[in-house]
Amino acid sequence: MKHIDVKELFANSKEYKDKSVTVCGWVRTARDSKSISFIELNDGTCLRNVQLIIDKENAKNISTAVVPVGTALKVTGNFVPSERNGFEIVVTDLEVLGECPADYPLQKKFHTLEYLRTIPHLRPRTRFFEAVFAVRNELSFAIHKYFHSHGYKYMHTPIITGSDCEGAGEMFRVTTQPWKTDCKTEGEYFAGDFFGAKAGLTVSGQLEGEIAAMGLGKIYTFGPTFRAEHSNTTRHAAEFWQIEPEVCFADLHDIIEIAEDFIKYIIKEVVENCPEELAFFNERSEKGLLDKLHSVINSDFVKLKYTDAVEILKKSGKEFKYPVEWGCDLQTEHERYLTEEYFKKPVFVTDYPADIKAFYMKQNPDGKTVAATDLLVPGIGEIIGCSEREADLGKLKGAMLKRNMPLESYTEYLDTRKFGSVPHSGFGLGFERILMYITGVQNIRDTLLYPRTVGSL
Ligand code: 4AD
Ligand code: MG
């Protein structure tokens, strides 16, 4: 179907000025006066609508002067300068591609996000979701661009896996086996299943990422991640996307530098390439969003030891729901105090107690903490989980045994430490979390086409 994208039309308006153009799209609004009809058409290629003018006198051949909101159209007309809209199309030919009956749920100009969550299949036809998905697209591209230009290899790690990387037991099970009651043990039950073993959806590509990095030097993954957490919050989804670089010959200090450089780069790319979308979010979801993003690009992130974070929290005089003691896991309220009230910028909290972190993290010489860091940002809390990995075979086995992990299930992973082990580090960035941070969108459900959360498929 020969036509021009509305984005292209506005981007190269000089070229199309006073020429006949054909565009396609959906009617966003329609107004009728005695002699003229006005239609705002959107084709999804950019936030802007193109205004169509139908002069009833001169367009007698056009049968449908005003068409209902939601109707799909193909129109041809002259692309002419206009005082109000910059440019508009004076229509000479109009074809209805798809009619839209009156029960179309997007009749109003403004709908609440709560309402739109009830019609996920139609949300992409709204300005808000057009902006969300435009930024989502630009952000993924920026992520690939960063790693590609820095010599990382993009790895596709398995989605179906037998290992619960984070060790939190939050895996969704994958099975083809019907309901069975005659098995005596769990082992017997899974032996009859598709893989002959218990299988699930990955909670992280890290362990496979480490295996790839221990030959390819530096890699990253960017894929779907699944967690059967019962956290019904605005920041948790059961299916989200995670970016996980893994870098050999890098210690915690090095990987923090990489993470900071990477975050600033991807924000800068979105700021440069999505000005209209960010201006929209600056109005609609977070006042001061643009200032925030510029200041993040230009400032140094705080690096703070967990032990010092605990001191700051204890001295804060705040009544936290979960009291703070050395050894406790930081809760969202603590993370938000540090990053929103105390420092007012992104904070890397480093050197957490070993007992609250995963088995694979490098044990510090103090015998109590690990070389790990979480990156916390205002408004959200944790967006990155990061660590130097334990490269010493004996120490790694010790940490696994302490957590009652079956070493025999990890022989391949342990081989990376047995054969030519090297210092290496990596992190995991929650894609929807950074998207929320960049757009000011408050609920993770509004960053995904079809959000999967506990109790809702
Ligand atoms: O901190 P996490 O659990 O770290 C890992 O999975 C490591 N294996 C990463 C690594 O070192 N390669 O998760 C990483 C990030 C979190 O900081 C958060 O941004 C995001 O993933 N995340 C979620 N995002 C949305 N919904 C959830 N349920 C999430 N759980 C974690
Ligand atoms: Mg974490």
PDB file of N, CA, C and O and ligand atoms in Angstrom, residues 165-166 203-206 227 229 235-238 240-246 357 360 374-375 382-387 389 426-433 444, ligand 1:
ATOM      1  N   CYS A 165      19.200 -19.931  39.323  1.00  0.00           N
ATOM      2  CA  CYS A 165      20.434 -19.153  39.502  1.00  0.00           C
ATOM      3  C   CYS A 165      20.475 -18.362  40.799  1.00  0.00           C
ATOM      4  O   CYS A 165      21.433 -18.417  41.534  1.00  0.00           O
ATOM      5  N   GLU A 166      19.418 -17.626  41.056  1.00  0.00           N
ATOM      6  CA  GLU A 166      19.445 -16.759  42.236  1.00  0.00           C
ATOM      7  C   GLU A 166      19.212 -17.542  43.527  1.00  0.00           C
ATOM      8  O   GLU A 166      19.318 -17.001  44.624  1.00  0.00           O
ATOM      9  N   VAL A 203      15.380 -17.664  35.740  1.00  0.00           N
ATOM     10  CA  VAL A 203      15.263 -16.464  36.583  1.00  0.00           C
ATOM     11  C   VAL A 203      16.422 -15.512  36.300  1.00  0.00           C
ATOM     12  O   VAL A 203      16.428 -14.372  36.757  1.00  0.00           O
ATOM     13  N   SER A 204      17.416 -16.005  35.539  1.00  0.00           N
ATOM     14  CA  SER A 204      18.580 -15.188  35.191  1.00  0.00           C
ATOM     15  C   SER A 204      19.447 -15.970  34.225  1.00  0.00           C
ATOM     16  O   SER A 204      19.592 -17.179  34.359  1.00  0.00           O
ATOM     17  N   GLY A 205      20.043 -15.274  33.261  1.00  0.00           N
ATOM     18  CA  GLY A 205      20.946 -15.947  32.314  1.00  0.00           C
ATOM     19  C   GLY A 205      22.388 -15.948  32.801  1.00  0.00           C
ATOM     20  O   GLY A 205      23.295 -16.338  32.070  1.00  0.00           O
ATOM     21  N   GLN A 206      22.584 -15.518  34.040  1.00  0.00           N
ATOM     22  CA  GLN A 206      23.960 -15.294  34.510  1.00  0.00           C
ATOM     23  C   GLN A 206      24.878 -16.516  34.449  1.00  0.00           C
ATOM     24  O   GLN A 206      26.005 -16.425  33.963  1.00  0.00           O
ATOM     25  N   ARG A 227      10.002 -14.757  37.092  1.00  0.00           N
ATOM     26  CA  ARG A 227      10.086 -14.968  38.544  1.00  0.00           C
ATOM     27  C   ARG A 227       8.685 -15.157  39.125  1.00  0.00           C
ATOM     28  O   ARG A 227       7.816 -14.303  38.973  1.00  0.00           O
ATOM     29  N   GLU A 229       7.530 -14.695  41.904  1.00  0.00           N
ATOM     30  CA  GLU A 229       7.490 -14.018  43.199  1.00  0.00           C
ATOM     31  C   GLU A 229       6.057 -13.588  43.470  1.00  0.00           C
ATOM     32  O   GLU A 229       5.374 -13.123  42.565  1.00  0.00           O
ATOM     33  N   ARG A 235       6.593  -2.531  40.994  1.00  0.00           N
ATOM     34  CA  ARG A 235       7.915  -2.714  40.383  1.00  0.00           C
ATOM     35  C   ARG A 235       8.242  -4.167  40.052  1.00  0.00           C
ATOM     36  O   ARG A 235       9.336  -4.465  39.610  1.00  0.00           O
ATOM     37  N   HIS A 236       7.319  -5.081  40.342  1.00  0.00           N
ATOM     38  CA  HIS A 236       7.578  -6.505  40.080  1.00  0.00           C
ATOM     39  C   HIS A 236       6.652  -7.053  38.999  1.00  0.00           C
ATOM     40  O   HIS A 236       5.440  -6.890  39.080  1.00  0.00           O
ATOM     41  N   ALA A 237       7.252  -7.743  38.036  1.00  0.00           N
ATOM     42  CA  ALA A 237       6.464  -8.475  37.054  1.00  0.00           C
ATOM     43  C   ALA A 237       6.950  -9.918  37.077  1.00  0.00           C
ATOM     44  O   ALA A 237       8.104 -10.188  37.406  1.00  0.00           O
ATOM     45  N   ALA A 238       6.069 -10.842  36.724  1.00  0.00           N
ATOM     46  CA  ALA A 238       6.461 -12.256  36.707  1.00  0.00           C
ATOM     47  C   ALA A 238       7.287 -12.554  35.461  1.00  0.00           C
ATOM     48  O   ALA A 238       8.074 -13.491  35.431  1.00  0.00           O
ATOM     49  N   PHE A 240       9.758 -10.365  32.949  1.00  0.00           N
ATOM     50  CA  PHE A 240      10.369  -9.080  32.624  1.00  0.00           C
ATOM     51  C   PHE A 240      11.619  -9.348  31.782  1.00  0.00           C
ATOM     52  O   PHE A 240      11.973 -10.496  31.547  1.00  0.00           O
ATOM     53  N   TRP A 241      12.253  -8.294  31.319  1.00  0.00           N
ATOM     54  CA  TRP A 241      13.455  -8.461  30.489  1.00  0.00           C
ATOM     55  C   TRP A 241      14.659  -7.979  31.279  1.00  0.00           C
ATOM     56  O   TRP A 241      14.596  -6.982  31.986  1.00  0.00           O
ATOM     57  N   GLN A 242      15.725  -8.744  31.138  1.00  0.00           N
ATOM     58  CA  GLN A 242      16.917  -8.398  31.898  1.00  0.00           C
ATOM     59  C   GLN A 242      18.130  -8.334  30.970  1.00  0.00           C
ATOM     60  O   GLN A 242      18.261  -9.133  30.052  1.00  0.00           O
ATOM     61  N   ILE A 243      19.004  -7.376  31.251  1.00  0.00           N
ATOM     62  CA  ILE A 243      20.258  -7.230  30.509  1.00  0.00           C
ATOM     63  C   ILE A 243      21.356  -7.673  31.452  1.00  0.00           C
ATOM     64  O   ILE A 243      21.501  -7.139  32.544  1.00  0.00           O
ATOM     65  N   GLU A 244      22.142  -8.674  31.023  1.00  0.00           N
ATOM     66  CA  GLU A 244      23.179  -9.201  31.909  1.00  0.00           C
ATOM     67  C   GLU A 244      24.541  -9.306  31.217  1.00  0.00           C
ATOM     68  O   GLU A 244      24.824 -10.301  30.555  1.00  0.00           O
ATOM     69  N   PRO A 245      25.379  -8.284  31.390  1.00  0.00           N
ATOM     70  CA  PRO A 245      26.748  -8.407  30.882  1.00  0.00           C
ATOM     71  C   PRO A 245      27.604  -9.237  31.838  1.00  0.00           C
ATOM     72  O   PRO A 245      27.345  -9.256  33.055  1.00  0.00           O
ATOM     73  N   GLU A 246      28.579  -9.920  31.293  1.00  0.00           N
ATOM     74  CA  GLU A 246      29.524 -10.690  32.107  1.00  0.00           C
ATOM     75  C   GLU A 246      30.911 -10.413  31.548  1.00  0.00           C
ATOM     76  O   GLU A 246      31.126 -10.580  30.336  1.00  0.00           O
ATOM     77  N   LYS A 357      23.052 -12.467  50.399  1.00  0.00           N
ATOM     78  CA  LYS A 357      23.290 -12.410  48.955  1.00  0.00           C
ATOM     79  C   LYS A 357      23.527 -13.810  48.371  1.00  0.00           C
ATOM     80  O   LYS A 357      23.651 -14.783  49.105  1.00  0.00           O
ATOM     81  N   TYR A 360      27.205 -17.055  44.470  1.00  0.00           N
ATOM     82  CA  TYR A 360      28.286 -16.883  43.496  1.00  0.00           C
ATOM     83  C   TYR A 360      29.109 -15.619  43.711  1.00  0.00           C
ATOM     84  O   TYR A 360      30.013 -15.320  42.941  1.00  0.00           O
ATOM     85  N   ASP A 374      24.310  -3.115  44.617  1.00  0.00           N
ATOM     86  CA  ASP A 374      23.014  -2.839  43.991  1.00  0.00           C
ATOM     87  C   ASP A 374      23.035  -1.373  43.601  1.00  0.00           C
ATOM     88  O   ASP A 374      23.503  -0.537  44.381  1.00  0.00           O
ATOM     89  N   LEU A 375      22.528  -1.062  42.407  1.00  0.00           N
ATOM     90  CA  LEU A 375      22.375   0.350  42.046  1.00  0.00           C
ATOM     91  C   LEU A 375      20.945   0.768  42.375  1.00  0.00           C
ATOM     92  O   LEU A 375      19.984   0.178  41.872  1.00  0.00           O
ATOM     93  N   GLU A 382      16.031  -0.432  43.674  1.00  0.00           N
ATOM     94  CA  GLU A 382      17.050  -1.211  42.959  1.00  0.00           C
ATOM     95  C   GLU A 382      16.739  -1.346  41.461  1.00  0.00           C
ATOM     96  O   GLU A 382      15.658  -1.779  41.093  1.00  0.00           O
ATOM     97  N   ILE A 383      17.712  -0.988  40.633  1.00  0.00           N
ATOM     98  CA  ILE A 383      17.551  -1.291  39.199  1.00  0.00           C
ATOM     99  C   ILE A 383      18.615  -2.269  38.712  1.00  0.00           C
ATOM    100  O   ILE A 383      18.425  -2.921  37.692  1.00  0.00           O
ATOM    101  N   ILE A 384      19.746  -2.329  39.436  1.00  0.00           N
ATOM    102  CA  ILE A 384      20.815  -3.257  39.042  1.00  0.00           C
ATOM    103  C   ILE A 384      21.235  -4.100  40.237  1.00  0.00           C
ATOM    104  O   ILE A 384      21.384  -3.577  41.347  1.00  0.00           O
ATOM    105  N   GLY A 385      21.428  -5.396  40.001  1.00  0.00           N
ATOM    106  CA  GLY A 385      22.076  -6.285  40.963  1.00  0.00           C
ATOM    107  C   GLY A 385      23.390  -6.701  40.338  1.00  0.00           C
ATOM    108  O   GLY A 385      23.420  -7.124  39.190  1.00  0.00           O
ATOM    109  N   CYS A 386      24.511  -6.565  41.076  1.00  0.00           N
ATOM    110  CA  CYS A 386      25.838  -6.681  40.457  1.00  0.00           C
ATOM    111  C   CYS A 386      26.812  -7.321  41.427  1.00  0.00           C
ATOM    112  O   CYS A 386      26.674  -7.167  42.638  1.00  0.00           O
ATOM    113  N   SER A 387      27.800  -8.040  40.888  1.00  0.00           N
ATOM    114  CA  SER A 387      28.857  -8.531  41.775  1.00  0.00           C
ATOM    115  C   SER A 387      30.085  -8.967  41.007  1.00  0.00           C
ATOM    116  O   SER A 387      30.010  -9.274  39.813  1.00  0.00           O
ATOM    117  N   ARG A 389      32.389 -12.139  40.777  1.00  0.00           N
ATOM    118  CA  ARG A 389      32.044 -13.534  41.049  1.00  0.00           C
ATOM    119  C   ARG A 389      33.170 -14.206  41.831  1.00  0.00           C
ATOM    120  O   ARG A 389      34.350 -13.872  41.630  1.00  0.00           O
ATOM    121  N   GLY A 426      29.873  -9.206  36.774  1.00  0.00           N
ATOM    122  CA  GLY A 426      28.739  -8.944  35.898  1.00  0.00           C
ATOM    123  C   GLY A 426      27.599  -8.298  36.656  1.00  0.00           C
ATOM    124  O   GLY A 426      27.642  -8.157  37.882  1.00  0.00           O
ATOM    125  N   PHE A 427      26.606  -7.888  35.892  1.00  0.00           N
ATOM    126  CA  PHE A 427      25.421  -7.336  36.556  1.00  0.00           C
ATOM    127  C   PHE A 427      24.148  -7.661  35.780  1.00  0.00           C
ATOM    128  O   PHE A 427      24.200  -8.116  34.629  1.00  0.00           O
ATOM    129  N   GLY A 428      23.030  -7.452  36.439  1.00  0.00           N
ATOM    130  CA  GLY A 428      21.731  -7.619  35.796  1.00  0.00           C
ATOM    131  C   GLY A 428      20.938  -6.335  35.956  1.00  0.00           C
ATOM    132  O   GLY A 428      20.751  -5.839  37.071  1.00  0.00           O
ATOM    133  N   LEU A 429      20.518  -5.772  34.810  1.00  0.00           N
ATOM    134  CA  LEU A 429      19.685  -4.564  34.837  1.00  0.00           C
ATOM    135  C   LEU A 429      18.270  -4.961  34.463  1.00  0.00           C
ATOM    136  O   LEU A 429      18.055  -5.609  33.430  1.00  0.00           O
ATOM    137  N   GLY A 430      17.297  -4.583  35.278  1.00  0.00           N
ATOM    138  CA  GLY A 430      15.896  -4.825  34.956  1.00  0.00           C
ATOM    139  C   GLY A 430      15.467  -3.830  33.889  1.00  0.00           C
ATOM    140  O   GLY A 430      15.454  -2.621  34.131  1.00  0.00           O
ATOM    141  N   PHE A 431      15.116  -4.341  32.714  1.00  0.00           N
ATOM    142  CA  PHE A 431      14.804  -3.454  31.583  1.00  0.00           C
ATOM    143  C   PHE A 431      13.596  -2.564  31.880  1.00  0.00           C
ATOM    144  O   PHE A 431      13.610  -1.358  31.622  1.00  0.00           O
ATOM    145  N   GLU A 432      12.537  -3.140  32.432  1.00  0.00           N
ATOM    146  CA  GLU A 432      11.338  -2.333  32.706  1.00  0.00           C
ATOM    147  C   GLU A 432      11.604  -1.319  33.824  1.00  0.00           C
ATOM    148  O   GLU A 432      11.024  -0.242  33.834  1.00  0.00           O
ATOM    149  N   ARG A 433      12.491  -1.695  34.764  1.00  0.00           N
ATOM    150  CA  ARG A 433      12.802  -0.734  35.844  1.00  0.00           C
ATOM    151  C   ARG A 433      13.514   0.502  35.305  1.00  0.00           C
ATOM    152  O   ARG A 433      13.186   1.624  35.681  1.00  0.00           O
ATOM    153  N   ILE A 444       4.987  -0.806  36.679  1.00  0.00           N
ATOM    154  CA  ILE A 444       5.634  -1.686  35.697  1.00  0.00           C
ATOM    155  C   ILE A 444       4.608  -2.266  34.713  1.00  0.00           C
ATOM    156  O   ILE A 444       4.934  -2.565  33.569  1.00  0.00           O
TER     157      ILE A 444
HETATM  158  O1  4AD B   1      19.083  -8.577  41.565  1.00  0.00           O
HETATM  159  P1  4AD B   1      18.706  -9.688  40.643  1.00  0.00           P
HETATM  160  O2  4AD B   1      17.902 -10.793  41.189  1.00  0.00           O
HETATM  161  O3  4AD B   1      20.082 -10.207  40.037  1.00  0.00           O
HETATM  162  C1  4AD B   1      20.263 -11.271  39.199  1.00  0.00           C
HETATM  163  O4  4AD B   1      19.388 -11.918  38.680  1.00  0.00           O
HETATM  164  C2  4AD B   1      21.710 -11.515  38.873  1.00  0.00           C
HETATM  165  N1  4AD B   1      21.836 -12.878  38.363  1.00  0.00           N
HETATM  166  C3  4AD B   1      22.157 -10.483  37.872  1.00  0.00           C
HETATM  167  C4  4AD B   1      23.584 -10.661  37.429  1.00  0.00           C
HETATM  168  O5  4AD B   1      24.490 -10.393  38.188  1.00  0.00           O
HETATM  169  N2  4AD B   1      23.790 -11.099  36.209  1.00  0.00           N
HETATM  170  O6  4AD B   1      17.930  -9.084  39.391  1.00  0.00           O
HETATM  171  C5  4AD B   1      18.536  -8.094  38.570  1.00  0.00           C
HETATM  172  C6  4AD B   1      17.577  -6.962  38.290  1.00  0.00           C
HETATM  173  C7  4AD B   1      17.076  -6.234  39.523  1.00  0.00           C
HETATM  174  O7  4AD B   1      18.000  -5.284  39.982  1.00  0.00           O
HETATM  175  C8  4AD B   1      15.802  -5.592  38.999  1.00  0.00           C
HETATM  176  O8  4AD B   1      16.101  -4.406  38.282  1.00  0.00           O
HETATM  177  C9  4AD B   1      15.302  -6.625  38.014  1.00  0.00           C
HETATM  178  O9  4AD B   1      16.403  -7.452  37.670  1.00  0.00           O
HETATM  179  N3  4AD B   1      14.226  -7.451  38.599  1.00  0.00           N
HETATM  180  C10 4AD B   1      12.929  -7.325  38.292  1.00  0.00           C
HETATM  181  N4  4AD B   1      12.288  -6.497  37.456  1.00  0.00           N
HETATM  182  C11 4AD B   1      10.961  -6.626  37.346  1.00  0.00           C
HETATM  183  N5  4AD B   1      10.233  -7.549  38.011  1.00  0.00           N
HETATM  184  C12 4AD B   1      10.837  -8.411  38.863  1.00  0.00           C
HETATM  185  N6  4AD B   1      10.118  -9.333  39.490  1.00  0.00           N
HETATM  186  C13 4AD B   1      12.245  -8.323  39.038  1.00  0.00           C
HETATM  187  N7  4AD B   1      13.155  -9.009  39.765  1.00  0.00           N
HETATM  188  C14 4AD B   1      14.351  -8.454  39.491  1.00  0.00           C
END
